[in-house]
mmCIF file with all atom_site columns, C-alpha atoms in Angstrom:
data_model
loop_
_atom_site.group_PDB
_atom_site.id
_atom_site.type_symbol
_atom_site.label_atom_id
_atom_site.label_alt_id
_atom_site.label_comp_id
_atom_site.label_asym_id
_atom_site.label_entity_id
_atom_site.label_seq_id
_atom_site.pdbx_PDB_ins_code
_atom_site.Cartn_x
_atom_site.Cartn_y
_atom_site.Cartn_z
_atom_site.occupancy
_atom_site.B_iso_or_equiv
_atom_site.pdbx_formal_charge
_atom_site.auth_seq_id
_atom_site.auth_comp_id
_atom_site.auth_asym_id
_atom_site.auth_atom_id
_atom_site.pdbx_PDB_model_num
ATOM 1   C CA . MET A 1 1   ? -35.870 -65.705 -45.481 1.00 0.00 ? 1058 MET A CA 1
ATOM 2   C CA . LEU A 1 2   ? -36.954 -68.535 -47.784 1.00 0.00 ? 1059 LEU A CA 1
ATOM 3   C CA . LYS A 1 3   ? -39.519 -71.125 -46.744 1.00 0.00 ? 1060 LYS A CA 1
ATOM 4   C CA . ILE A 1 4   ? -40.744 -73.984 -48.910 1.00 0.00 ? 1061 ILE A CA 1
ATOM 5   C CA . ASN A 1 5   ? -43.893 -75.625 -47.578 1.00 0.00 ? 1062 ASN A CA 1
ATOM 6   C CA . ASN A 1 6   ? -45.193 -79.070 -48.610 1.00 0.00 ? 1063 ASN A CA 1
ATOM 7   C CA . LEU A 1 7   ? -44.046 -78.875 -52.221 1.00 0.00 ? 1064 LEU A CA 1
ATOM 8   C CA . HIS A 1 8   ? -45.409 -81.456 -54.662 1.00 0.00 ? 1065 HIS A CA 1
ATOM 9   C CA . VAL A 1 9   ? -44.071 -81.431 -58.227 1.00 0.00 ? 1066 VAL A CA 1
ATOM 10  C CA . TYR A 1 10  ? -44.897 -83.778 -61.104 1.00 0.00 ? 1067 TYR A CA 1
ATOM 11  C CA . TYR A 1 11  ? -43.223 -84.498 -64.442 1.00 0.00 ? 1068 TYR A CA 1
ATOM 12  C CA . GLY A 1 12  ? -46.159 -85.986 -66.307 1.00 0.00 ? 1069 GLY A CA 1
ATOM 13  C CA . GLY A 1 13  ? -47.013 -89.047 -64.246 1.00 0.00 ? 1070 GLY A CA 1
ATOM 14  C CA . ILE A 1 14  ? -43.793 -88.942 -62.217 1.00 0.00 ? 1071 ILE A CA 1
ATOM 15  C CA . HIS A 1 15  ? -44.140 -87.562 -58.690 1.00 0.00 ? 1072 HIS A CA 1
ATOM 16  C CA . ALA A 1 16  ? -40.740 -85.795 -58.477 1.00 0.00 ? 1073 ALA A CA 1
ATOM 17  C CA . LEU A 1 17  ? -41.144 -83.920 -55.181 1.00 0.00 ? 1074 LEU A CA 1
ATOM 18  C CA . LYS A 1 18  ? -43.362 -85.385 -52.476 1.00 0.00 ? 1075 LYS A CA 1
ATOM 19  C CA . GLY A 1 19  ? -44.244 -82.867 -49.803 1.00 0.00 ? 1076 GLY A CA 1
ATOM 20  C CA . VAL A 1 20  ? -40.828 -81.211 -49.546 1.00 0.00 ? 1077 VAL A CA 1
ATOM 21  C CA . SER A 1 21  ? -40.381 -78.510 -46.881 1.00 0.00 ? 1078 SER A CA 1
ATOM 22  C CA . VAL A 1 22  ? -37.136 -76.533 -46.573 1.00 0.00 ? 1079 VAL A CA 1
ATOM 23  C CA . SER A 1 23  ? -36.204 -73.292 -44.821 1.00 0.00 ? 1080 SER A CA 1
ATOM 24  C CA . VAL A 1 24  ? -33.234 -70.983 -45.366 1.00 0.00 ? 1081 VAL A CA 1
ATOM 25  C CA . ASN A 1 25  ? -32.256 -68.235 -42.919 1.00 0.00 ? 1082 ASN A CA 1
ATOM 26  C CA . PRO A 1 26  ? -30.396 -65.036 -43.846 1.00 0.00 ? 1083 PRO A CA 1
ATOM 27  C CA . GLY A 1 27  ? -26.638 -65.500 -44.211 1.00 0.00 ? 1084 GLY A CA 1
ATOM 28  C CA . GLU A 1 28  ? -26.736 -69.299 -44.146 1.00 0.00 ? 1085 GLU A CA 1
ATOM 29  C CA . ILE A 1 29  ? -25.342 -71.886 -46.482 1.00 0.00 ? 1086 ILE A CA 1
ATOM 30  C CA . VAL A 1 30  ? -27.972 -74.619 -46.626 1.00 0.00 ? 1087 VAL A CA 1
ATOM 31  C CA . THR A 1 31  ? -27.162 -77.684 -48.691 1.00 0.00 ? 1088 THR A CA 1
ATOM 32  C CA . ILE A 1 32  ? -29.430 -80.299 -50.241 1.00 0.00 ? 1089 ILE A CA 1
ATOM 33  C CA . ILE A 1 33  ? -27.657 -83.617 -50.734 1.00 0.00 ? 1090 ILE A CA 1
ATOM 34  C CA . GLY A 1 34  ? -28.929 -86.759 -52.408 1.00 0.00 ? 1091 GLY A CA 1
ATOM 35  C CA . SER A 1 35  ? -28.267 -89.167 -55.231 1.00 0.00 ? 1092 SER A CA 1
ATOM 36  C CA . ASN A 1 36  ? -29.005 -88.598 -58.926 1.00 0.00 ? 1093 ASN A CA 1
ATOM 37  C CA . GLY A 1 37  ? -32.739 -88.396 -59.571 1.00 0.00 ? 1094 GLY A CA 1
ATOM 38  C CA . ALA A 1 38  ? -33.590 -87.529 -55.951 1.00 0.00 ? 1095 ALA A CA 1
ATOM 39  C CA . GLY A 1 39  ? -35.231 -84.242 -57.005 1.00 0.00 ? 1096 GLY A CA 1
ATOM 40  C CA . LYS A 1 40  ? -32.521 -81.751 -56.032 1.00 0.00 ? 1097 LYS A CA 1
ATOM 41  C CA . SER A 1 41  ? -32.421 -79.791 -59.304 1.00 0.00 ? 1098 SER A CA 1
ATOM 42  C CA . THR A 1 42  ? -36.212 -80.003 -59.546 1.00 0.00 ? 1099 THR A CA 1
ATOM 43  C CA . LEU A 1 43  ? -36.432 -78.194 -56.212 1.00 0.00 ? 1100 LEU A CA 1
ATOM 44  C CA . LEU A 1 44  ? -34.194 -75.345 -57.388 1.00 0.00 ? 1101 LEU A CA 1
ATOM 45  C CA . ASN A 1 45  ? -35.980 -75.071 -60.740 1.00 0.00 ? 1102 ASN A CA 1
ATOM 46  C CA . THR A 1 46  ? -39.309 -74.847 -58.920 1.00 0.00 ? 1103 THR A CA 1
ATOM 47  C CA . ILE A 1 47  ? -38.060 -72.063 -56.651 1.00 0.00 ? 1104 ILE A CA 1
ATOM 48  C CA . SER A 1 48  ? -36.788 -70.212 -59.749 1.00 0.00 ? 1105 SER A CA 1
ATOM 49  C CA . GLY A 1 49  ? -40.181 -70.486 -61.438 1.00 0.00 ? 1106 GLY A CA 1
ATOM 50  C CA . PHE A 1 50  ? -39.181 -72.788 -64.300 1.00 0.00 ? 1107 PHE A CA 1
ATOM 51  C CA . ILE A 1 51  ? -41.413 -75.551 -62.941 1.00 0.00 ? 1108 ILE A CA 1
ATOM 52  C CA . LYS A 1 52  ? -44.888 -75.032 -61.476 1.00 0.00 ? 1109 LYS A CA 1
ATOM 53  C CA . PRO A 1 53  ? -45.726 -77.041 -58.346 1.00 0.00 ? 1110 PRO A CA 1
ATOM 54  C CA . LYS A 1 54  ? -48.998 -78.936 -58.139 1.00 0.00 ? 1111 LYS A CA 1
ATOM 55  C CA . GLU A 1 55  ? -49.236 -78.319 -54.395 1.00 0.00 ? 1112 GLU A CA 1
ATOM 56  C CA . GLY A 1 56  ? -47.408 -76.305 -51.774 1.00 0.00 ? 1113 GLY A CA 1
ATOM 57  C CA . GLU A 1 57  ? -46.039 -72.784 -51.600 1.00 0.00 ? 1114 GLU A CA 1
ATOM 58  C CA . ILE A 1 58  ? -42.767 -70.894 -51.598 1.00 0.00 ? 1115 ILE A CA 1
ATOM 59  C CA . ILE A 1 59  ? -42.527 -67.963 -49.192 1.00 0.00 ? 1116 ILE A CA 1
ATOM 60  C CA . TYR A 1 60  ? -39.779 -65.377 -49.634 1.00 0.00 ? 1117 TYR A CA 1
ATOM 61  C CA . LYS A 1 61  ? -39.303 -62.720 -46.946 1.00 0.00 ? 1118 LYS A CA 1
ATOM 62  C CA . GLY A 1 62  ? -42.833 -63.274 -45.704 1.00 0.00 ? 1119 GLY A CA 1
ATOM 63  C CA . GLU A 1 63  ? -44.579 -63.094 -49.081 1.00 0.00 ? 1120 GLU A CA 1
ATOM 64  C CA . LYS A 1 64  ? -45.688 -65.846 -51.437 1.00 0.00 ? 1121 LYS A CA 1
ATOM 65  C CA . LEU A 1 65  ? -43.258 -66.064 -54.335 1.00 0.00 ? 1122 LEU A CA 1
ATOM 66  C CA . ILE A 1 66  ? -44.890 -65.726 -57.753 1.00 0.00 ? 1123 ILE A CA 1
ATOM 67  C CA . GLN A 1 67  ? -43.670 -68.581 -59.952 1.00 0.00 ? 1124 GLN A CA 1
ATOM 68  C CA . ASN A 1 68  ? -42.227 -66.526 -62.780 1.00 0.00 ? 1125 ASN A CA 1
ATOM 69  C CA . PRO A 1 69  ? -38.459 -66.561 -63.502 1.00 0.00 ? 1126 PRO A CA 1
ATOM 70  C CA . TYR A 1 70  ? -38.348 -62.842 -64.321 1.00 0.00 ? 1127 TYR A CA 1
ATOM 71  C CA . ARG A 1 71  ? -40.089 -61.884 -61.088 1.00 0.00 ? 1128 ARG A CA 1
ATOM 72  C CA . VAL A 1 72  ? -38.034 -64.329 -59.034 1.00 0.00 ? 1129 VAL A CA 1
ATOM 73  C CA . VAL A 1 73  ? -34.771 -62.716 -60.201 1.00 0.00 ? 1130 VAL A CA 1
ATOM 74  C CA . LYS A 1 74  ? -36.218 -59.263 -59.620 1.00 0.00 ? 1131 LYS A CA 1
ATOM 75  C CA . LYS A 1 75  ? -37.083 -60.251 -56.051 1.00 0.00 ? 1132 LYS A CA 1
ATOM 76  C CA . GLY A 1 76  ? -33.434 -61.062 -55.361 1.00 0.00 ? 1133 GLY A CA 1
ATOM 77  C CA . ILE A 1 77  ? -33.143 -64.793 -56.035 1.00 0.00 ? 1134 ILE A CA 1
ATOM 78  C CA . CYS A 1 78  ? -30.785 -66.057 -58.718 1.00 0.00 ? 1135 CYS A CA 1
ATOM 79  C CA . GLN A 1 79  ? -29.913 -69.558 -59.869 1.00 0.00 ? 1136 GLN A CA 1
ATOM 80  C CA . VAL A 1 80  ? -26.537 -70.712 -61.139 1.00 0.00 ? 1137 VAL A CA 1
ATOM 81  C CA . PRO A 1 81  ? -27.632 -73.713 -63.222 1.00 0.00 ? 1138 PRO A CA 1
ATOM 82  C CA . GLU A 1 82  ? -26.166 -77.174 -63.456 1.00 0.00 ? 1139 GLU A CA 1
ATOM 83  C CA . GLY A 1 83  ? -23.796 -77.431 -66.414 1.00 0.00 ? 1140 GLY A CA 1
ATOM 84  C CA . ARG A 1 84  ? -22.882 -73.727 -66.275 1.00 0.00 ? 1141 ARG A CA 1
ATOM 85  C CA . LEU A 1 85  ? -24.851 -72.753 -69.434 1.00 0.00 ? 1142 LEU A CA 1
ATOM 86  C CA . VAL A 1 86  ? -22.633 -69.807 -70.306 1.00 0.00 ? 1143 VAL A CA 1
ATOM 87  C CA . PHE A 1 87  ? -23.233 -67.945 -73.568 1.00 0.00 ? 1144 PHE A CA 1
ATOM 88  C CA . VAL A 1 88  ? -20.518 -69.655 -75.592 1.00 0.00 ? 1145 VAL A CA 1
ATOM 89  C CA . ASN A 1 89  ? -20.300 -67.048 -78.371 1.00 0.00 ? 1146 ASN A CA 1
ATOM 90  C CA . LEU A 1 90  ? -20.070 -64.015 -76.082 1.00 0.00 ? 1147 LEU A CA 1
ATOM 91  C CA . THR A 1 91  ? -17.055 -62.627 -74.256 1.00 0.00 ? 1148 THR A CA 1
ATOM 92  C CA . VAL A 1 92  ? -16.537 -63.118 -70.539 1.00 0.00 ? 1149 VAL A CA 1
ATOM 93  C CA . ARG A 1 93  ? -17.473 -59.498 -69.885 1.00 0.00 ? 1150 ARG A CA 1
ATOM 94  C CA . ASP A 1 94  ? -20.642 -59.710 -71.984 1.00 0.00 ? 1151 ASP A CA 1
ATOM 95  C CA . ASN A 1 95  ? -21.667 -62.891 -70.150 1.00 0.00 ? 1152 ASN A CA 1
ATOM 96  C CA . LEU A 1 96  ? -21.241 -61.088 -66.836 1.00 0.00 ? 1153 LEU A CA 1
ATOM 97  C CA . MET A 1 97  ? -23.130 -57.997 -67.979 1.00 0.00 ? 1154 MET A CA 1
ATOM 98  C CA . LEU A 1 98  ? -26.068 -60.172 -69.050 1.00 0.00 ? 1155 LEU A CA 1
ATOM 99  C CA . GLY A 1 99  ? -26.393 -61.153 -65.407 1.00 0.00 ? 1156 GLY A CA 1
ATOM 100 C CA . ALA A 1 100 ? -27.304 -57.532 -64.674 1.00 0.00 ? 1157 ALA A CA 1
ATOM 101 C CA . TYR A 1 101 ? -29.932 -57.241 -67.423 1.00 0.00 ? 1158 TYR A CA 1
ATOM 102 C CA . LEU A 1 102 ? -32.735 -56.305 -64.982 1.00 0.00 ? 1159 LEU A CA 1
ATOM 103 C CA . ARG A 1 103 ? -30.715 -53.614 -63.233 1.00 0.00 ? 1160 ARG A CA 1
ATOM 104 C CA . LYS A 1 104 ? -30.801 -49.898 -64.023 1.00 0.00 ? 1161 LYS A CA 1
ATOM 105 C CA . ASP A 1 105 ? -28.100 -48.663 -61.601 1.00 0.00 ? 1162 ASP A CA 1
ATOM 106 C CA . LYS A 1 106 ? -25.134 -48.239 -63.945 1.00 0.00 ? 1163 LYS A CA 1
ATOM 107 C CA . LYS A 1 107 ? -22.729 -47.225 -61.185 1.00 0.00 ? 1164 LYS A CA 1
ATOM 108 C CA . GLY A 1 108 ? -23.748 -50.193 -59.034 1.00 0.00 ? 1165 GLY A CA 1
ATOM 109 C CA . ILE A 1 109 ? -23.376 -52.561 -61.989 1.00 0.00 ? 1166 ILE A CA 1
ATOM 110 C CA . LEU A 1 110 ? -19.798 -51.420 -62.650 1.00 0.00 ? 1167 LEU A CA 1
ATOM 111 C CA . GLU A 1 111 ? -18.963 -51.637 -58.941 1.00 0.00 ? 1168 GLU A CA 1
ATOM 112 C CA . ASP A 1 112 ? -20.318 -55.203 -58.820 1.00 0.00 ? 1169 ASP A CA 1
ATOM 113 C CA . LEU A 1 113 ? -18.358 -56.078 -61.960 1.00 0.00 ? 1170 LEU A CA 1
ATOM 114 C CA . GLU A 1 114 ? -15.169 -55.076 -60.145 1.00 0.00 ? 1171 GLU A CA 1
ATOM 115 C CA . LYS A 1 115 ? -16.253 -57.129 -57.107 1.00 0.00 ? 1172 LYS A CA 1
ATOM 116 C CA . VAL A 1 116 ? -16.753 -60.152 -59.352 1.00 0.00 ? 1173 VAL A CA 1
ATOM 117 C CA . TYR A 1 117 ? -13.305 -59.619 -60.862 1.00 0.00 ? 1174 TYR A CA 1
ATOM 118 C CA . SER A 1 118 ? -11.821 -59.412 -57.356 1.00 0.00 ? 1175 SER A CA 1
ATOM 119 C CA . ILE A 1 119 ? -13.388 -62.774 -56.429 1.00 0.00 ? 1176 ILE A CA 1
ATOM 120 C CA . PHE A 1 120 ? -12.555 -64.320 -59.817 1.00 0.00 ? 1177 PHE A CA 1
ATOM 121 C CA . PRO A 1 121 ? -9.280  -62.723 -60.991 1.00 0.00 ? 1178 PRO A CA 1
ATOM 122 C CA . ARG A 1 122 ? -9.104  -65.350 -63.753 1.00 0.00 ? 1179 ARG A CA 1
ATOM 123 C CA . LEU A 1 123 ? -12.206 -63.774 -65.319 1.00 0.00 ? 1180 LEU A CA 1
ATOM 124 C CA . LYS A 1 124 ? -10.545 -60.367 -65.293 1.00 0.00 ? 1181 LYS A CA 1
ATOM 125 C CA . GLU A 1 125 ? -7.558  -61.870 -67.122 1.00 0.00 ? 1182 GLU A CA 1
ATOM 126 C CA . ARG A 1 126 ? -9.905  -63.395 -69.708 1.00 0.00 ? 1183 ARG A CA 1
ATOM 127 C CA . GLU A 1 127 ? -12.343 -60.492 -69.895 1.00 0.00 ? 1184 GLU A CA 1
ATOM 128 C CA . LYS A 1 128 ? -12.287 -60.344 -73.709 1.00 0.00 ? 1185 LYS A CA 1
ATOM 129 C CA . GLN A 1 129 ? -12.085 -64.092 -74.269 1.00 0.00 ? 1186 GLN A CA 1
ATOM 130 C CA . ILE A 1 130 ? -15.067 -65.964 -75.755 1.00 0.00 ? 1187 ILE A CA 1
ATOM 131 C CA . GLY A 1 131 ? -16.978 -67.884 -73.067 1.00 0.00 ? 1188 GLY A CA 1
ATOM 132 C CA . GLY A 1 132 ? -17.013 -71.147 -75.005 1.00 0.00 ? 1189 GLY A CA 1
ATOM 133 C CA . THR A 1 133 ? -13.199 -71.286 -75.071 1.00 0.00 ? 1190 THR A CA 1
ATOM 134 C CA . LEU A 1 134 ? -12.845 -71.293 -71.265 1.00 0.00 ? 1191 LEU A CA 1
ATOM 135 C CA . SER A 1 135 ? -12.046 -74.419 -69.267 1.00 0.00 ? 1192 SER A CA 1
ATOM 136 C CA . GLY A 1 136 ? -14.790 -76.130 -67.270 1.00 0.00 ? 1193 GLY A CA 1
ATOM 137 C CA . GLY A 1 137 ? -13.628 -74.527 -64.035 1.00 0.00 ? 1194 GLY A CA 1
ATOM 138 C CA . GLU A 1 138 ? -13.447 -71.088 -65.628 1.00 0.00 ? 1195 GLU A CA 1
ATOM 139 C CA . GLN A 1 139 ? -16.948 -71.504 -67.056 1.00 0.00 ? 1196 GLN A CA 1
ATOM 140 C CA . GLN A 1 140 ? -18.214 -72.398 -63.579 1.00 0.00 ? 1197 GLN A CA 1
ATOM 141 C CA . MET A 1 141 ? -16.606 -69.235 -62.218 1.00 0.00 ? 1198 MET A CA 1
ATOM 142 C CA . LEU A 1 142 ? -18.208 -67.280 -65.057 1.00 0.00 ? 1199 LEU A CA 1
ATOM 143 C CA . ALA A 1 143 ? -21.648 -68.730 -64.300 1.00 0.00 ? 1200 ALA A CA 1
ATOM 144 C CA . MET A 1 144 ? -21.274 -67.844 -60.612 1.00 0.00 ? 1201 MET A CA 1
ATOM 145 C CA . GLY A 1 145 ? -20.027 -64.368 -61.454 1.00 0.00 ? 1202 GLY A CA 1
ATOM 146 C CA . ARG A 1 146 ? -22.934 -63.842 -63.840 1.00 0.00 ? 1203 ARG A CA 1
ATOM 147 C CA . GLY A 1 147 ? -25.319 -64.787 -61.036 1.00 0.00 ? 1204 GLY A CA 1
ATOM 148 C CA . LEU A 1 148 ? -23.685 -62.298 -58.661 1.00 0.00 ? 1205 LEU A CA 1
ATOM 149 C CA . MET A 1 149 ? -24.149 -59.546 -61.239 1.00 0.00 ? 1206 MET A CA 1
ATOM 150 C CA . SER A 1 150 ? -27.913 -59.678 -60.627 1.00 0.00 ? 1207 SER A CA 1
ATOM 151 C CA . ASN A 1 151 ? -27.112 -58.477 -57.074 1.00 0.00 ? 1208 ASN A CA 1
ATOM 152 C CA . PRO A 1 152 ? -29.089 -61.310 -55.462 1.00 0.00 ? 1209 PRO A CA 1
ATOM 153 C CA . GLU A 1 153 ? -29.853 -61.828 -51.797 1.00 0.00 ? 1210 GLU A CA 1
ATOM 154 C CA . ILE A 1 154 ? -30.118 -65.611 -52.240 1.00 0.00 ? 1211 ILE A CA 1
ATOM 155 C CA . ILE A 1 155 ? -28.065 -67.664 -54.696 1.00 0.00 ? 1212 ILE A CA 1
ATOM 156 C CA . LEU A 1 156 ? -29.240 -71.125 -55.743 1.00 0.00 ? 1213 LEU A CA 1
ATOM 157 C CA . LEU A 1 157 ? -26.167 -73.151 -56.743 1.00 0.00 ? 1214 LEU A CA 1
ATOM 158 C CA . ASP A 1 158 ? -26.871 -76.318 -58.707 1.00 0.00 ? 1215 ASP A CA 1
ATOM 159 C CA . GLU A 1 159 ? -23.981 -78.834 -58.741 1.00 0.00 ? 1216 GLU A CA 1
ATOM 160 C CA . PRO A 1 160 ? -21.138 -76.276 -58.951 1.00 0.00 ? 1217 PRO A CA 1
ATOM 161 C CA . SER A 1 161 ? -18.425 -78.961 -58.724 1.00 0.00 ? 1218 SER A CA 1
ATOM 162 C CA . LEU A 1 162 ? -19.859 -81.218 -61.446 1.00 0.00 ? 1219 LEU A CA 1
ATOM 163 C CA . GLY A 1 163 ? -17.188 -82.505 -63.832 1.00 0.00 ? 1220 GLY A CA 1
ATOM 164 C CA . LEU A 1 164 ? -14.348 -80.452 -62.354 1.00 0.00 ? 1221 LEU A CA 1
ATOM 165 C CA . ALA A 1 165 ? -10.857 -81.578 -61.312 1.00 0.00 ? 1222 ALA A CA 1
ATOM 166 C CA . PRO A 1 166 ? -10.331 -81.932 -57.532 1.00 0.00 ? 1223 PRO A CA 1
ATOM 167 C CA . MET A 1 167 ? -8.048  -78.883 -57.322 1.00 0.00 ? 1224 MET A CA 1
ATOM 168 C CA . ILE A 1 168 ? -10.680 -76.731 -59.057 1.00 0.00 ? 1225 ILE A CA 1
ATOM 169 C CA . VAL A 1 169 ? -13.436 -78.194 -56.866 1.00 0.00 ? 1226 VAL A CA 1
ATOM 170 C CA . GLN A 1 170 ? -11.592 -76.962 -53.771 1.00 0.00 ? 1227 GLN A CA 1
ATOM 171 C CA . ARG A 1 171 ? -11.280 -73.492 -55.325 1.00 0.00 ? 1228 ARG A CA 1
ATOM 172 C CA . ILE A 1 172 ? -15.001 -73.391 -56.130 1.00 0.00 ? 1229 ILE A CA 1
ATOM 173 C CA . PHE A 1 173 ? -15.927 -74.269 -52.541 1.00 0.00 ? 1230 PHE A CA 1
ATOM 174 C CA . ASP A 1 174 ? -13.521 -71.630 -51.207 1.00 0.00 ? 1231 ASP A CA 1
ATOM 175 C CA . ILE A 1 175 ? -15.262 -69.117 -53.478 1.00 0.00 ? 1232 ILE A CA 1
ATOM 176 C CA . ILE A 1 176 ? -18.687 -70.170 -52.131 1.00 0.00 ? 1233 ILE A CA 1
ATOM 177 C CA . LEU A 1 177 ? -17.433 -69.263 -48.646 1.00 0.00 ? 1234 LEU A CA 1
ATOM 178 C CA . ASP A 1 178 ? -16.170 -65.933 -50.029 1.00 0.00 ? 1235 ASP A CA 1
ATOM 179 C CA . ILE A 1 179 ? -19.638 -65.258 -51.436 1.00 0.00 ? 1236 ILE A CA 1
ATOM 180 C CA . LYS A 1 180 ? -21.157 -65.995 -48.036 1.00 0.00 ? 1237 LYS A CA 1
ATOM 181 C CA . GLU A 1 181 ? -18.740 -63.472 -46.515 1.00 0.00 ? 1238 GLU A CA 1
ATOM 182 C CA . MET A 1 182 ? -20.187 -60.881 -48.924 1.00 0.00 ? 1239 MET A CA 1
ATOM 183 C CA . GLY A 1 183 ? -23.476 -61.266 -47.024 1.00 0.00 ? 1240 GLY A CA 1
ATOM 184 C CA . LYS A 1 184 ? -25.169 -63.542 -49.526 1.00 0.00 ? 1241 LYS A CA 1
ATOM 185 C CA . THR A 1 185 ? -27.416 -66.451 -48.553 1.00 0.00 ? 1242 THR A CA 1
ATOM 186 C CA . ILE A 1 186 ? -26.801 -69.716 -50.409 1.00 0.00 ? 1243 ILE A CA 1
ATOM 187 C CA . LEU A 1 187 ? -28.941 -72.764 -51.143 1.00 0.00 ? 1244 LEU A CA 1
ATOM 188 C CA . LEU A 1 188 ? -26.518 -75.354 -52.462 1.00 0.00 ? 1245 LEU A CA 1
ATOM 189 C CA . VAL A 1 189 ? -27.419 -78.530 -54.340 1.00 0.00 ? 1246 VAL A CA 1
ATOM 190 C CA . GLU A 1 190 ? -24.370 -80.740 -54.589 1.00 0.00 ? 1247 GLU A CA 1
ATOM 191 C CA . GLN A 1 191 ? -23.556 -84.383 -55.269 1.00 0.00 ? 1248 GLN A CA 1
ATOM 192 C CA . ASN A 1 192 ? -20.187 -84.048 -53.550 1.00 0.00 ? 1249 ASN A CA 1
ATOM 193 C CA . ALA A 1 193 ? -21.783 -84.476 -50.129 1.00 0.00 ? 1250 ALA A CA 1
ATOM 194 C CA . TYR A 1 194 ? -18.498 -84.389 -48.223 1.00 0.00 ? 1251 TYR A CA 1
ATOM 195 C CA . LYS A 1 195 ? -17.496 -80.968 -49.577 1.00 0.00 ? 1252 LYS A CA 1
ATOM 196 C CA . ALA A 1 196 ? -21.023 -79.558 -49.297 1.00 0.00 ? 1253 ALA A CA 1
ATOM 197 C CA . LEU A 1 197 ? -21.400 -80.607 -45.652 1.00 0.00 ? 1254 LEU A CA 1
ATOM 198 C CA . SER A 1 198 ? -17.949 -79.233 -44.819 1.00 0.00 ? 1255 SER A CA 1
ATOM 199 C CA . ILE A 1 199 ? -18.995 -75.643 -45.665 1.00 0.00 ? 1256 ILE A CA 1
ATOM 200 C CA . ALA A 1 200 ? -22.751 -75.678 -44.957 1.00 0.00 ? 1257 ALA A CA 1
ATOM 201 C CA . ASP A 1 201 ? -24.513 -74.504 -41.798 1.00 0.00 ? 1258 ASP A CA 1
ATOM 202 C CA . ARG A 1 202 ? -27.472 -76.835 -42.213 1.00 0.00 ? 1259 ARG A CA 1
ATOM 203 C CA . ALA A 1 203 ? -28.362 -79.709 -44.518 1.00 0.00 ? 1260 ALA A CA 1
ATOM 204 C CA . TYR A 1 204 ? -31.301 -81.656 -45.892 1.00 0.00 ? 1261 TYR A CA 1
ATOM 205 C CA . VAL A 1 205 ? -31.074 -85.160 -47.325 1.00 0.00 ? 1262 VAL A CA 1
ATOM 206 C CA . LEU A 1 206 ? -33.418 -85.746 -50.263 1.00 0.00 ? 1263 LEU A CA 1
ATOM 207 C CA . GLU A 1 207 ? -34.248 -89.298 -51.339 1.00 0.00 ? 1264 GLU A CA 1
ATOM 208 C CA . GLN A 1 208 ? -36.747 -90.162 -54.068 1.00 0.00 ? 1265 GLN A CA 1
ATOM 209 C CA . GLY A 1 209 ? -38.467 -86.802 -53.754 1.00 0.00 ? 1266 GLY A CA 1
ATOM 210 C CA . LYS A 1 210 ? -38.746 -86.776 -49.952 1.00 0.00 ? 1267 LYS A CA 1
ATOM 211 C CA . ILE A 1 211 ? -36.719 -85.106 -47.201 1.00 0.00 ? 1268 ILE A CA 1
ATOM 212 C CA . VAL A 1 212 ? -35.543 -88.020 -45.052 1.00 0.00 ? 1269 VAL A CA 1
ATOM 213 C CA . LEU A 1 213 ? -33.132 -86.182 -42.751 1.00 0.00 ? 1270 LEU A CA 1
ATOM 214 C CA . GLN A 1 214 ? -32.362 -82.604 -41.782 1.00 0.00 ? 1271 GLN A CA 1
ATOM 215 C CA . GLY A 1 215 ? -30.221 -80.801 -39.250 1.00 0.00 ? 1272 GLY A CA 1
ATOM 216 C CA . GLU A 1 216 ? -26.893 -79.120 -38.603 1.00 0.00 ? 1273 GLU A CA 1
ATOM 217 C CA . ALA A 1 217 ? -24.419 -79.985 -41.353 1.00 0.00 ? 1274 ALA A CA 1
ATOM 218 C CA . LYS A 1 218 ? -21.882 -81.383 -38.850 1.00 0.00 ? 1275 LYS A CA 1
ATOM 219 C CA . GLU A 1 219 ? -24.523 -83.672 -37.368 1.00 0.00 ? 1276 GLU A CA 1
ATOM 220 C CA . ILE A 1 220 ? -25.571 -84.922 -40.798 1.00 0.00 ? 1277 ILE A CA 1
ATOM 221 C CA . ALA A 1 221 ? -21.929 -85.537 -41.733 1.00 0.00 ? 1278 ALA A CA 1
ATOM 222 C CA . SER A 1 222 ? -21.384 -87.641 -38.605 1.00 0.00 ? 1279 SER A CA 1
ATOM 223 C CA . ASN A 1 223 ? -24.489 -89.778 -39.188 1.00 0.00 ? 1280 ASN A CA 1
ATOM 224 C CA . SER A 1 224 ? -23.310 -93.329 -39.924 1.00 0.00 ? 1281 SER A CA 1
ATOM 225 C CA . LYS A 1 225 ? -26.016 -93.985 -42.539 1.00 0.00 ? 1282 LYS A CA 1
ATOM 226 C CA . ILE A 1 226 ? -25.147 -90.776 -44.372 1.00 0.00 ? 1283 ILE A CA 1
ATOM 227 C CA . GLN A 1 227 ? -21.447 -91.618 -44.209 1.00 0.00 ? 1284 GLN A CA 1
ATOM 228 C CA . GLU A 1 228 ? -22.084 -94.994 -45.783 1.00 0.00 ? 1285 GLU A CA 1
ATOM 229 C CA . ALA A 1 229 ? -24.530 -93.765 -48.427 1.00 0.00 ? 1286 ALA A CA 1
ATOM 230 C CA . TYR A 1 230 ? -22.923 -90.470 -49.484 1.00 0.00 ? 1287 TYR A CA 1
ATOM 231 C CA . LEU A 1 231 ? -19.463 -90.055 -48.009 1.00 0.00 ? 1288 LEU A CA 1
ATOM 232 C CA . GLY A 1 232 ? -17.926 -93.390 -48.953 1.00 0.00 ? 1289 GLY A CA 1
ATOM 233 C CA . LYS A 1 233 ? -17.368 -94.431 -45.349 1.00 0.00 ? 1290 LYS A CA 1
ATOM 234 C CA . LYS A 1 234 ? -18.723 -97.680 -43.941 1.00 0.00 ? 1291 LYS A CA 1
ATOM 235 C CA . SER A 1 235 ? -20.597 -97.492 -40.673 1.00 0.00 ? 1292 SER A CA 1
ATOM 236 C CA . ILE A 1 236 ? -19.210 -99.569 -37.815 1.00 0.00 ? 1293 ILE A CA 1
#
């Protein structure tokens, strides 16, 4: 469904991504794990069209993806950014409706709004509340709901658990599985490697701009080097 081939990305003189290749199949949760500065968010921002690669290509459903954020969303790819980035002066409902700004199907938009409220009942309760007054966990739910309102086929999730309490983190990961059950495909960037690997089908390990390991998520999680580096377990 999504294939990234030999991607090279630079920030000025910094070589941020060095020949990265990743594939995502329909209905999968694929996670990218790695430390801060490994290039995880850069990869998602490049797919979304915010960053232009120097080399490589991104293929979506057999066609080369044009690196333009507007066109990327219109094709069915949406990104839920790191740090939530909700519209702090708008209500919860207005934030959600902005997620559907490219859509013309009014009936479908209202149906999806109800679906979002069914997944995130807290948002329904706070429908008229200003986005900036929500808790961190509620803002993360709002950002994810806003992404779903674009009716995407693939959702790019960038650090959804960042800065959240453990109880809320568990809820967010349960919701990611609920979104998968809706038939959505998910590319997940997450620093909480343990939680990401526990729900993912496949995983890639990104270090200093390079993919150093890939495979089934369970296999990656049982790798002694990965356990020591990312899961807080010492290899024997």
